[in-house]
Short mmCIF file of C-alpha atoms and ligand atoms in Angstrom, two decimals:
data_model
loop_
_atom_site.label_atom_id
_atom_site.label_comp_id
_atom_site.label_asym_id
_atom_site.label_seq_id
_atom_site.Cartn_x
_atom_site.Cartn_y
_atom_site.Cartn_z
CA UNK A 242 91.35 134.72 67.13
CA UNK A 243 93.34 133.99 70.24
CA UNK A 244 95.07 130.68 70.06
CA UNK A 245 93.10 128.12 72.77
CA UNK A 246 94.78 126.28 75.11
CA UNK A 247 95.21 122.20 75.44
CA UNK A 248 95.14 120.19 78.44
CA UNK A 249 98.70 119.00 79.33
CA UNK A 250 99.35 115.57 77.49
CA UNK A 251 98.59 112.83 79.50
CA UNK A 252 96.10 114.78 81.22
CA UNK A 253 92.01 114.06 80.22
CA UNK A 254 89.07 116.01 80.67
CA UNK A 255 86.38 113.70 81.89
CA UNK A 256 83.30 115.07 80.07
CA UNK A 257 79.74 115.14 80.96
CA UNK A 258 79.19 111.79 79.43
CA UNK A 259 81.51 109.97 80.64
CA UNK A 260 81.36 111.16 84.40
CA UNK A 261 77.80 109.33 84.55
CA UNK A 262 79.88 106.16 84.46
CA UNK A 263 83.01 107.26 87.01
CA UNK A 264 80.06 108.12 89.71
CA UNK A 265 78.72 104.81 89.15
CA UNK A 266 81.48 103.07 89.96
CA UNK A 267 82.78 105.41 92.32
CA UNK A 268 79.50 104.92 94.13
CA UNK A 269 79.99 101.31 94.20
CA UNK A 270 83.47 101.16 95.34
CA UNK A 271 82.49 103.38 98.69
CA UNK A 272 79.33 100.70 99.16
CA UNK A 273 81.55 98.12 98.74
CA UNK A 274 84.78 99.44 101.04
CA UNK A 275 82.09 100.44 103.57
CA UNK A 276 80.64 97.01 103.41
CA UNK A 277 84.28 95.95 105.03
CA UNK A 278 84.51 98.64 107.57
CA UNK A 279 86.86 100.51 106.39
CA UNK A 280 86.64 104.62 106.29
CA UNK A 281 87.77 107.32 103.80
CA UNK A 282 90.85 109.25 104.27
CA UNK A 283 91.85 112.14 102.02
CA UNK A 284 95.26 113.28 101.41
CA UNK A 285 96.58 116.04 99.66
CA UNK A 286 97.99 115.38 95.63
CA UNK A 287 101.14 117.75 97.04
CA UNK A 288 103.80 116.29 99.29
CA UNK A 289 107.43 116.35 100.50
CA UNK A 290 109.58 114.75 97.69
CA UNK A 291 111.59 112.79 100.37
CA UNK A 292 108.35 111.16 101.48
CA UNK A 293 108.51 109.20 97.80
CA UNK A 294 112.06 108.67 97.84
CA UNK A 295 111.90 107.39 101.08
CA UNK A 296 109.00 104.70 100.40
CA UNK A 297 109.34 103.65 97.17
CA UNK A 298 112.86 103.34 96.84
CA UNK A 299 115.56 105.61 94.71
CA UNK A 300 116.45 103.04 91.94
CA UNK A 301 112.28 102.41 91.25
CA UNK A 302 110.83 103.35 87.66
CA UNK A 303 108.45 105.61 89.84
CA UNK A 304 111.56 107.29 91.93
CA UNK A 305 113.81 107.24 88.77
CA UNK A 306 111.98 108.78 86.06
CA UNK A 307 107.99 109.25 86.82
CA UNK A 308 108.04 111.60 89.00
CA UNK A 309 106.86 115.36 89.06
CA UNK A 310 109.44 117.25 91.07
CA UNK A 311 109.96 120.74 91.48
CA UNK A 312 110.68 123.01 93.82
CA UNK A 313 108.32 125.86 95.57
CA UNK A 314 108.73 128.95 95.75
CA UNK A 315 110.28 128.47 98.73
CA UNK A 316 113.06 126.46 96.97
CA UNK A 317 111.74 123.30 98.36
CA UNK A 318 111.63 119.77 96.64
CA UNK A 319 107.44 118.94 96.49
CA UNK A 320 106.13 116.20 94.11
CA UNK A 321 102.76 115.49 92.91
CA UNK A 322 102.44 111.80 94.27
CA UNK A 323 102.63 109.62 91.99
CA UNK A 324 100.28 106.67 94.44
CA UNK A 325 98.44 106.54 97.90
CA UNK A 326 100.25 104.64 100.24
CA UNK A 327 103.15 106.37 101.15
CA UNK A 328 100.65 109.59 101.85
CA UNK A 329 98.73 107.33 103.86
CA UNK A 330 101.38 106.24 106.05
CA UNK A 331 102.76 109.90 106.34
CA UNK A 332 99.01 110.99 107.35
CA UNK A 333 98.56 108.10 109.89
CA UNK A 334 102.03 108.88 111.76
CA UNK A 335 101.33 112.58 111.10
CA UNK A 336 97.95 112.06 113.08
CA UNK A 337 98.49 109.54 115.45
CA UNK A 338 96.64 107.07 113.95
CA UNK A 339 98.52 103.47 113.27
CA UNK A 340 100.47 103.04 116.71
CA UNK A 341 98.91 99.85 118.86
CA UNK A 342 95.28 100.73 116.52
CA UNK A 343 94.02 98.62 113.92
CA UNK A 344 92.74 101.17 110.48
CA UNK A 345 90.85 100.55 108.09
CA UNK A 346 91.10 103.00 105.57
CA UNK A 347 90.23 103.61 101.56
CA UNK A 348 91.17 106.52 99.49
CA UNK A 349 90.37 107.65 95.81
CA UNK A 350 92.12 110.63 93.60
CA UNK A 351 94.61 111.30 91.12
CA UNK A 352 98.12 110.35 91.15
CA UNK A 353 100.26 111.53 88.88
CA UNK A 354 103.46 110.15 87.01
CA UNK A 355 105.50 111.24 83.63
CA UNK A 356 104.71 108.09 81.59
CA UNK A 357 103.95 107.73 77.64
CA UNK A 358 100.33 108.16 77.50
CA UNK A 359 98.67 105.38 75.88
CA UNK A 360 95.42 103.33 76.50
CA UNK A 361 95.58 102.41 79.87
CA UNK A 362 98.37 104.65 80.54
CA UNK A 363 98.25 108.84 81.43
CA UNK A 364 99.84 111.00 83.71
CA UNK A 365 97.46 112.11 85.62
CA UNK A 366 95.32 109.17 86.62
CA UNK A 367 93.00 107.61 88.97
CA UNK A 368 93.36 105.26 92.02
CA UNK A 369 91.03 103.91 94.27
CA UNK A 370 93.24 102.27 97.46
CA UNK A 371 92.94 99.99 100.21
CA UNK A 372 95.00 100.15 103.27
CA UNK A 373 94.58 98.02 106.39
CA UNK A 374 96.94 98.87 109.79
CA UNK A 375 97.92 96.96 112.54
CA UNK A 376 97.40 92.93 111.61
CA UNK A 377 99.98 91.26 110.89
CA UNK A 378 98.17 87.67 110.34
CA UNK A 379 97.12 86.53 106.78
CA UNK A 380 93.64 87.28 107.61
CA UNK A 381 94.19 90.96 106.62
CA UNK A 382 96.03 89.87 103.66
CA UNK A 383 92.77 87.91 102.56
CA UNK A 384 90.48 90.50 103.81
CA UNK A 385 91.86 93.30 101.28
CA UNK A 386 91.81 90.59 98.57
CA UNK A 387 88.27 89.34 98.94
CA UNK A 388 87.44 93.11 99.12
CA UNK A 389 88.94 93.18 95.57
CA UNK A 390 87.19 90.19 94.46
CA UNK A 391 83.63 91.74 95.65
CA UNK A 392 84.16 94.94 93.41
CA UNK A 393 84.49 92.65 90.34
CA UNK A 394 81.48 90.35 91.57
CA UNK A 395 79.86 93.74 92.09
CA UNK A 396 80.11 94.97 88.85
CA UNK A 397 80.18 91.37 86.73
CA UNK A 398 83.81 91.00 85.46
CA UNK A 399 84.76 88.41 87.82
CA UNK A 400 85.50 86.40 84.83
CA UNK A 401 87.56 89.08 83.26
CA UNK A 402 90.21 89.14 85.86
CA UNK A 403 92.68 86.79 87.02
CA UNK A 404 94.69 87.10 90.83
CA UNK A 405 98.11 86.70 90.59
CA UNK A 406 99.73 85.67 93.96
CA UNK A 407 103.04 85.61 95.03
CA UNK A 408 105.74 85.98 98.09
CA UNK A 409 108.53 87.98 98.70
CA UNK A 410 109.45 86.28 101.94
CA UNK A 411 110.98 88.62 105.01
CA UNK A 412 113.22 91.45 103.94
CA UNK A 413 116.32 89.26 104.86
CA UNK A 414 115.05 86.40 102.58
CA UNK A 415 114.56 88.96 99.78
CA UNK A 416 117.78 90.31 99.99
CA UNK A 417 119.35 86.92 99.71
CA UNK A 418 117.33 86.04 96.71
CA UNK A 419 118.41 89.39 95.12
CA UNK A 420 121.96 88.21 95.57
CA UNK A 421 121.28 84.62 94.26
CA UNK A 422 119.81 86.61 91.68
CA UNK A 423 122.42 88.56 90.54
CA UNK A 424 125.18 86.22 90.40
CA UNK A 425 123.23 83.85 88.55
CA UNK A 426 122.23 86.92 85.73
CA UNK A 427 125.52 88.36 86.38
CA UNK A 428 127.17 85.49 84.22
CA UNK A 429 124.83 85.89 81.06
CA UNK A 430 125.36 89.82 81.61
CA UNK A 431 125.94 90.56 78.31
CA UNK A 432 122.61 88.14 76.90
CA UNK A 433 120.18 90.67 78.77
CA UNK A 434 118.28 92.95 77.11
CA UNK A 435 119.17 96.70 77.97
CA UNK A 436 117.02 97.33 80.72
CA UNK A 437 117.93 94.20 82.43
CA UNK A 438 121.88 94.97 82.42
CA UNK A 439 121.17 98.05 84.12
CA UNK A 440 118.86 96.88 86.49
CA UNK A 441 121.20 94.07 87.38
CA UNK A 442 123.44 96.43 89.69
CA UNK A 443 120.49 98.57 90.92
CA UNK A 444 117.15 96.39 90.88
CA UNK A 445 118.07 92.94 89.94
CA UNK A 446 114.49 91.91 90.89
CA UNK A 447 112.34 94.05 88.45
CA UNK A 448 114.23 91.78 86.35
CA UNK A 449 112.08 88.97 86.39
CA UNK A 450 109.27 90.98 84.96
CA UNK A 451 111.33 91.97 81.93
CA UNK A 452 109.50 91.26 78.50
CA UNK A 453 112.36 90.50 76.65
CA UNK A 454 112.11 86.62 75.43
CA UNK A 455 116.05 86.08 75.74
CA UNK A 456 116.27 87.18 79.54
CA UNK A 457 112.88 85.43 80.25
CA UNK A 458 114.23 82.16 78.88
CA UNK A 459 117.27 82.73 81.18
CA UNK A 460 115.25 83.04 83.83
CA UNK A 461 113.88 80.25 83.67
CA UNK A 462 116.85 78.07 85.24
CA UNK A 463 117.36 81.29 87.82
CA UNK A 464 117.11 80.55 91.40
CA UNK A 465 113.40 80.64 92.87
CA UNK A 466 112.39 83.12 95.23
CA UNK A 467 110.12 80.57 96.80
CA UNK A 468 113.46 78.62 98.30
CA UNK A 469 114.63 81.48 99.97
CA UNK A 470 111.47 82.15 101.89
CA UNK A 471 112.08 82.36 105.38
CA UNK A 472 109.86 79.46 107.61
CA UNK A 473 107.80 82.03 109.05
CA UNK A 474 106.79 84.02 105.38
CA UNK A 475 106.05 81.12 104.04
CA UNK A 476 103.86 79.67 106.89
CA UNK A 477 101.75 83.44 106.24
CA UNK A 478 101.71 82.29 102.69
CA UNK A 479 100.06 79.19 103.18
CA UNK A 480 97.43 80.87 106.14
CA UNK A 481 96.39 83.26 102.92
CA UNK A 482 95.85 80.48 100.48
CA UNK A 483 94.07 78.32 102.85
CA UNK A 484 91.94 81.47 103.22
CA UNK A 485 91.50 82.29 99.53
CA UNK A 486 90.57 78.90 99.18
CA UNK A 487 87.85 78.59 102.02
CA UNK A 488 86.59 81.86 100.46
CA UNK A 489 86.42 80.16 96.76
CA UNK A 490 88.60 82.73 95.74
CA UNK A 491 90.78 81.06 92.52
CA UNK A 492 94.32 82.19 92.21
CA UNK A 493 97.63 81.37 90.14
CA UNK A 494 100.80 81.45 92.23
CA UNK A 495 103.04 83.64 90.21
CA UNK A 496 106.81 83.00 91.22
CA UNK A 497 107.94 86.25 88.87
CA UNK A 498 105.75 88.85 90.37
CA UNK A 499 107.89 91.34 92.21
CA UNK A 500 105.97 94.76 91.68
CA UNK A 501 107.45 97.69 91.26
CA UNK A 502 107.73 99.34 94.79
CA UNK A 503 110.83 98.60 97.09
CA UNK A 504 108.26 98.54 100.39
CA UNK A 505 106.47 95.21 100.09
CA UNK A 506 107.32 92.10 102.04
CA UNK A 507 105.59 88.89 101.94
CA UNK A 508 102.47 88.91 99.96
CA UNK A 509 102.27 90.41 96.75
CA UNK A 510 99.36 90.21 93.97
CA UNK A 511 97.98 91.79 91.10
CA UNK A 512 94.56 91.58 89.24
CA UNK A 513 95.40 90.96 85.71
CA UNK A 514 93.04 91.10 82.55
CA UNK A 515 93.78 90.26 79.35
CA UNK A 516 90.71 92.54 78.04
CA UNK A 517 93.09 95.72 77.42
CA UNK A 518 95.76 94.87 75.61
CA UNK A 519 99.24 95.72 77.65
CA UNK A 520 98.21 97.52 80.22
CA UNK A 521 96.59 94.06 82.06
CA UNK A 522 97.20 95.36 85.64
CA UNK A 523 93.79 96.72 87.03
CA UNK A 524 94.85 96.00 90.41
CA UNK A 525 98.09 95.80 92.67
CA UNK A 526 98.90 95.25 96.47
CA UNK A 527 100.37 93.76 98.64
CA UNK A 528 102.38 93.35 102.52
CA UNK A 529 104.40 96.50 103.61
CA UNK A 530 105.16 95.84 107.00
CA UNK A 531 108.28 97.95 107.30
CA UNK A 532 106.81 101.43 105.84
CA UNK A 533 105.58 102.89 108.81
CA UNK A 534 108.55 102.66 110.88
CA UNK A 535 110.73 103.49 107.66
CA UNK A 536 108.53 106.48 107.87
CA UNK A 537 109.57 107.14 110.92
CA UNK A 538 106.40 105.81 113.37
CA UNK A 539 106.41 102.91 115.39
CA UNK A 540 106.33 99.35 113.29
CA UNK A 541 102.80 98.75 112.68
CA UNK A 542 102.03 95.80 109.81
CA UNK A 543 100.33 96.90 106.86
CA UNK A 544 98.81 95.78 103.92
CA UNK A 545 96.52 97.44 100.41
CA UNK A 546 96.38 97.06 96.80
CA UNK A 547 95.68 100.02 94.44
CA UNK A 548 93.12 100.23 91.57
CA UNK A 549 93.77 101.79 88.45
CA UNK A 550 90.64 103.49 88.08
CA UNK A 551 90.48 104.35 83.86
CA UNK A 552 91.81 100.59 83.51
CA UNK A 553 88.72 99.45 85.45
CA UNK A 554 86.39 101.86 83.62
CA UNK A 555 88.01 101.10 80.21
CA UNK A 556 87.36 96.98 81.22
CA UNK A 557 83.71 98.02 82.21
CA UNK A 558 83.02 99.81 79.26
CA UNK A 559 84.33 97.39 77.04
CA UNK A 560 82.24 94.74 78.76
CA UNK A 561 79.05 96.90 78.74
CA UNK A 562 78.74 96.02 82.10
CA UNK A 563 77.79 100.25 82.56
CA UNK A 564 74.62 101.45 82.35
CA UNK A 565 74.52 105.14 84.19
CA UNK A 566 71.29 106.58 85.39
CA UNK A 567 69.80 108.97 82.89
CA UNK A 568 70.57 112.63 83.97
CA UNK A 569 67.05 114.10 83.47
CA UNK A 570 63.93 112.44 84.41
CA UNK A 571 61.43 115.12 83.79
CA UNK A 572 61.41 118.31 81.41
CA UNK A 573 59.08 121.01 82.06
CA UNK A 574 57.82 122.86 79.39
CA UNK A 575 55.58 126.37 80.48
CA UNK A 576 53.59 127.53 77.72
CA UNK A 577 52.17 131.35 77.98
CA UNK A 578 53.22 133.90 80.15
CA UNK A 579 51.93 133.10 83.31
CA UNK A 580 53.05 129.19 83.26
CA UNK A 581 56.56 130.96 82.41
CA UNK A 582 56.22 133.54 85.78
CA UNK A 583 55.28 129.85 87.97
CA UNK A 584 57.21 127.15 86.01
CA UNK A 585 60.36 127.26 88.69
CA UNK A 586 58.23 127.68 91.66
CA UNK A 587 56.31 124.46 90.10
CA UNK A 588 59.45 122.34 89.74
CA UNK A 589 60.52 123.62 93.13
CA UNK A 590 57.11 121.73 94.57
CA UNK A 591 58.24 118.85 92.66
CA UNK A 592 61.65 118.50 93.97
CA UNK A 593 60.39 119.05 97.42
CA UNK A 594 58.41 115.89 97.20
CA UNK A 595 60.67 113.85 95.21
CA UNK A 596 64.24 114.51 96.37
CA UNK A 597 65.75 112.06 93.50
CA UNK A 598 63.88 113.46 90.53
CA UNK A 599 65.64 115.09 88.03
CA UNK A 600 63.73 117.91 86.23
CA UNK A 601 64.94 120.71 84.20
CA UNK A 602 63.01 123.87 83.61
CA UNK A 603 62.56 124.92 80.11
CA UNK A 604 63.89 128.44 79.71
CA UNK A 605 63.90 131.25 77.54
CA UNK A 606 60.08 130.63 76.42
CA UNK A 607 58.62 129.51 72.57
CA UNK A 608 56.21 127.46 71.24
CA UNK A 609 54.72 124.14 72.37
CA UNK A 610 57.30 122.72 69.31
CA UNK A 611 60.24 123.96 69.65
CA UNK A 612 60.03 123.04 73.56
CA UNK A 613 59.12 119.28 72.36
CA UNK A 614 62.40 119.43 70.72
CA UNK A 615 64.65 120.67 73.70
CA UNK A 616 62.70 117.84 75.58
CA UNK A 617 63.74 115.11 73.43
CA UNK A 618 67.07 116.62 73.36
CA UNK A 619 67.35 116.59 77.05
CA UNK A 620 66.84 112.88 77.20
CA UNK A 621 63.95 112.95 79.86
CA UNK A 622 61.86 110.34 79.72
CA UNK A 623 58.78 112.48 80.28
CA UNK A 624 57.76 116.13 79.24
CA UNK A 625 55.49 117.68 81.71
CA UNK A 626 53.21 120.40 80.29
CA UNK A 627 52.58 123.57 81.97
CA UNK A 628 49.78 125.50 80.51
CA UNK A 629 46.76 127.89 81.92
CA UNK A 630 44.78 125.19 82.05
CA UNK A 631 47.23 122.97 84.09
CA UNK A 632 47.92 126.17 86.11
CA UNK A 633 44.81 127.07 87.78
CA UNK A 634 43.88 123.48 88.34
CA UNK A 635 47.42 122.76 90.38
CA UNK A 636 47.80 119.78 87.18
CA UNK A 637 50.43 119.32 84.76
CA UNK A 638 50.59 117.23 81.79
CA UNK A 639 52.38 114.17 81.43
CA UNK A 640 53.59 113.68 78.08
CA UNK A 641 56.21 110.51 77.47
CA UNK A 642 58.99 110.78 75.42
CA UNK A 643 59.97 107.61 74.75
CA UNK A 644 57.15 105.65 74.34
CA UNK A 645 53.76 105.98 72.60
CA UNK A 646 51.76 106.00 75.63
CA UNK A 647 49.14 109.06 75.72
CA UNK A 648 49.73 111.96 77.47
CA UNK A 649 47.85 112.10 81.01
CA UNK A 650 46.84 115.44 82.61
CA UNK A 651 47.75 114.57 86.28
CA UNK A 652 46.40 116.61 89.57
CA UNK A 653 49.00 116.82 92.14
CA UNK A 654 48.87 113.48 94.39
CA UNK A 655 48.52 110.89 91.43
CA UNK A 656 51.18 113.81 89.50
CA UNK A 657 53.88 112.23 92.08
CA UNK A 658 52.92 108.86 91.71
CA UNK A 659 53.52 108.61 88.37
CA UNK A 660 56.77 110.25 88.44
CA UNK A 661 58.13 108.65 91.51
CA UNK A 662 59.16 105.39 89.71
CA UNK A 663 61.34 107.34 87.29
CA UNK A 664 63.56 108.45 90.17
CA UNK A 665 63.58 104.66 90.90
CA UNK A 666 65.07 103.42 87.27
P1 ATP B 817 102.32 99.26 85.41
O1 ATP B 817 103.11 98.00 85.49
O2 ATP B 817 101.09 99.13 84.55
O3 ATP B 817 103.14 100.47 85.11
P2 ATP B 817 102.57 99.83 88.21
O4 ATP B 817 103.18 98.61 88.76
O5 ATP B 817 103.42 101.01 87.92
O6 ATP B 817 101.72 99.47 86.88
P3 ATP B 817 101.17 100.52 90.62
O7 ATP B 817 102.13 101.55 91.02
O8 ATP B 817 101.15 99.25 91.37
O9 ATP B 817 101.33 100.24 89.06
O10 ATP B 817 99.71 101.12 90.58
C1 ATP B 817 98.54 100.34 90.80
C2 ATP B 817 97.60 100.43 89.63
O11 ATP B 817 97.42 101.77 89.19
C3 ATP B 817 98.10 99.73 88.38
O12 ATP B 817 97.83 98.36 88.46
C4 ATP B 817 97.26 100.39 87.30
O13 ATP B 817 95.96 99.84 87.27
C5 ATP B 817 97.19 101.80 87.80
N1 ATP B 817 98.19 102.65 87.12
C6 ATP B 817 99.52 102.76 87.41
N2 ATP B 817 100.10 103.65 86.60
C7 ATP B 817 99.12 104.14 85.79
C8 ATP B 817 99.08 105.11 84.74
N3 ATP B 817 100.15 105.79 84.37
N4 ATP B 817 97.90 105.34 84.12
C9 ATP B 817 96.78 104.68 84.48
N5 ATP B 817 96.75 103.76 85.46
C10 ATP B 817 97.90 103.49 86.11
MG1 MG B 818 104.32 101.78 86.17
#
């Protein structure tokens, strides 16, 4: 036999039972985003590798060593993006649509990076993203947040997540800090853990989100972003709390979160769990106010956040807050030839009347038993029985599955309403 073939590691297969679930949420997460205004946009998985190095920044994790690169047959440098935003931005200058406008705009898809697969972890994953164009005041900040904070409501796990807030002040105030930064590590050089050291020359401000204990307990006499925040950053700072707190949104100010993208200025926040082990971050955003002109359009203020979407189904799951609609209502079963020769045309009638029923056919014939059993099989709640009888009278039989009602042999009008409220469940 011929060897078969494996998915790529890091890549899943999301089988029939477990896309019930995705569509639920996905569902909800387009009710909700509409709910706000804000539209779909679709992007393609395949862009310009530049367009990556561009936004996120060279010396980034992402950038560094998560990124599928290769070149076309053309011999030029494409990557499978690795997030939404900088696609976004590319699309909006591409199309016209950020300069003097205000957008509103969600997206959902894979995004791909060369990480060690783990819970919580794969290379080709899932976000659902957020990105609002043209405000500059905290309101949008806020807006994008509470947007957040209505998916969790939405689906019950509002208790399960905590917002992490924080400020990176302007650009100039960040690179300031970064300096501060570095000379203060730059004595204890040799203390750091690995990572740190190198990141000291490159990225000194991942640093403050390193897990080593030793470099976190140095940190902990480091300078503070917060007194390098320019007047005006911080002033936007205290406009979104105000907000959050109007809203009865809860929050803890985080002074170490940096996040791992170099485009983000001012606000930054995450959505942290502790419900799944390491990988806590179901949700990231923040301010990027420079990446459209960095892109090369005219400056336009932006802010999103991006949603891990197998963190937020692994949370849901493991909080049984999921509970999929069953995929088959309705089984029909034709028994003797001529039921057989009309069963379709029957369940055709049926789905003209009731659009959100879901019936299979039974095929490939066999006795009333052996039908019973593909029934049950199917999951449908009821079995509806086809026979001669049934046939010339325009009836069917309702026979439940799952309960130990009796069976009912229906004519047509009182036939739909007794199925209509199992397109309802
Ligand atoms: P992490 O610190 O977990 O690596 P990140 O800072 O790299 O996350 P972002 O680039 O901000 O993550 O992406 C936003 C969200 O996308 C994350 O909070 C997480 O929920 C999800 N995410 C990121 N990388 C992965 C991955 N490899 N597999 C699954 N989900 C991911
Ligand atoms: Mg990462």
């Amino acid at each position: 036999m011929a060897k078969t073939i494996q998915a790529i590691r890091g890549m899943n297969d999301l089988l029939p039972e477990q896309t019930a679930a995705w569509q639920q949420v996905e569902a909800m997460i387009r009710q909700v985003a509409a709910s706000y205004g804000y539209q779909e946009i679709r992007m393609p998985v395949l862009e310009s590798t530049a367009l990556f190095k561009r936004s996120i920044g060279e010396v980034t994790d992402i950038v560094e060593k998560e990124m599928y690169t290769f070149d076309d047959r053309n011999g030029e440098s494409v990557t499978l993006r690795p997030e939404g935003t900088a696609s976004c931005v590319r699309a909006g200058n591409q199309h016209g649509l950020l300069y003097n406008q205000i957008q509103r705009l969600w997206y959902i898809g894979p995004m791909f990076r060369y990480e060690r697969p783990q819970k919580g972890r794969y290379r080709q994953f899932h976000q659902f993203g957020i990105e609002t164009f043209g405000l500059e005041g905290a309101d949008a900040d806020a807006e994008v947040i509470l947007l957040s904070a209505r998916l969790w409501q939405a689906f019950g796990i509002a208790d399960q997540v905590e917002l992490q807030l924080n400020s990176l002040g302007s650009n100039e105030a960040r690179a300031r800090y970064r300096e501060a930064l570095r000379e203060y590590l730059d004595q204890y050089k040799s203390e750091l853990d690995e990572d740190s050291q190198r990141r000291l020359d490159t990225n000194p401000l991942r640093i403050l989100d390193s897990k080593d204990a030793n470099t976190q307990q140095l940190l902990a006499q480091a300078p503070k972003l917060s007194d390098y925040w320019d007047e005006a950053s911080k002033q936007h700072f205290e406009e979104l709390t105000a907000r959050l707190d109007a809203a009865g949104i809860q929050y803890v100010f985080n002074e170490r979160l940096v996040r791992g993208l170099d485009y983000y200025n001012r606000t930054v926040f995450e959505w942290v769990t502790t419900a799944l082990g390491a990988q806590g971050t179901v949700c990231a955003g923040g301010r990027y106010d420079g990446l459209v002109e960095q892109l090369g359009g005219k400056a336009t203020p932006a802010v999103g956040f991006a949603m891990g979407m197998e963190r937020l189904v692994l949370l849901l799951q493991e909080q049984n807050k999921l509970a999929p609609r069953r995929a088959v209502d309705a089984y029909l079963m034709p028994l003797g030839e001529a039921a057989e020769l009309n069963a379709q045309a029957v369940a055709e009638k049926l789905r003209n009347e009731l659009p959100d029923l879901r019936i299979i056919v039974h095929s490939g014939g066999g006795a009333m038993k052996k039908q019973i059993k593909k029934a049950d099989k199917s999951g449908a709640e009821v079995a509806l029985i086809l026979g001669d009888n049934e046939l010339e009278n325009n009836q069917l039989t309702v026979k439940p599955l799952r309960t130990t009602d009796d069976q009912q042999t229906l004519g047509w009008s009182e036939l739909i309403v007794a199925l209509k409220p199992l397109t309802q469940e």
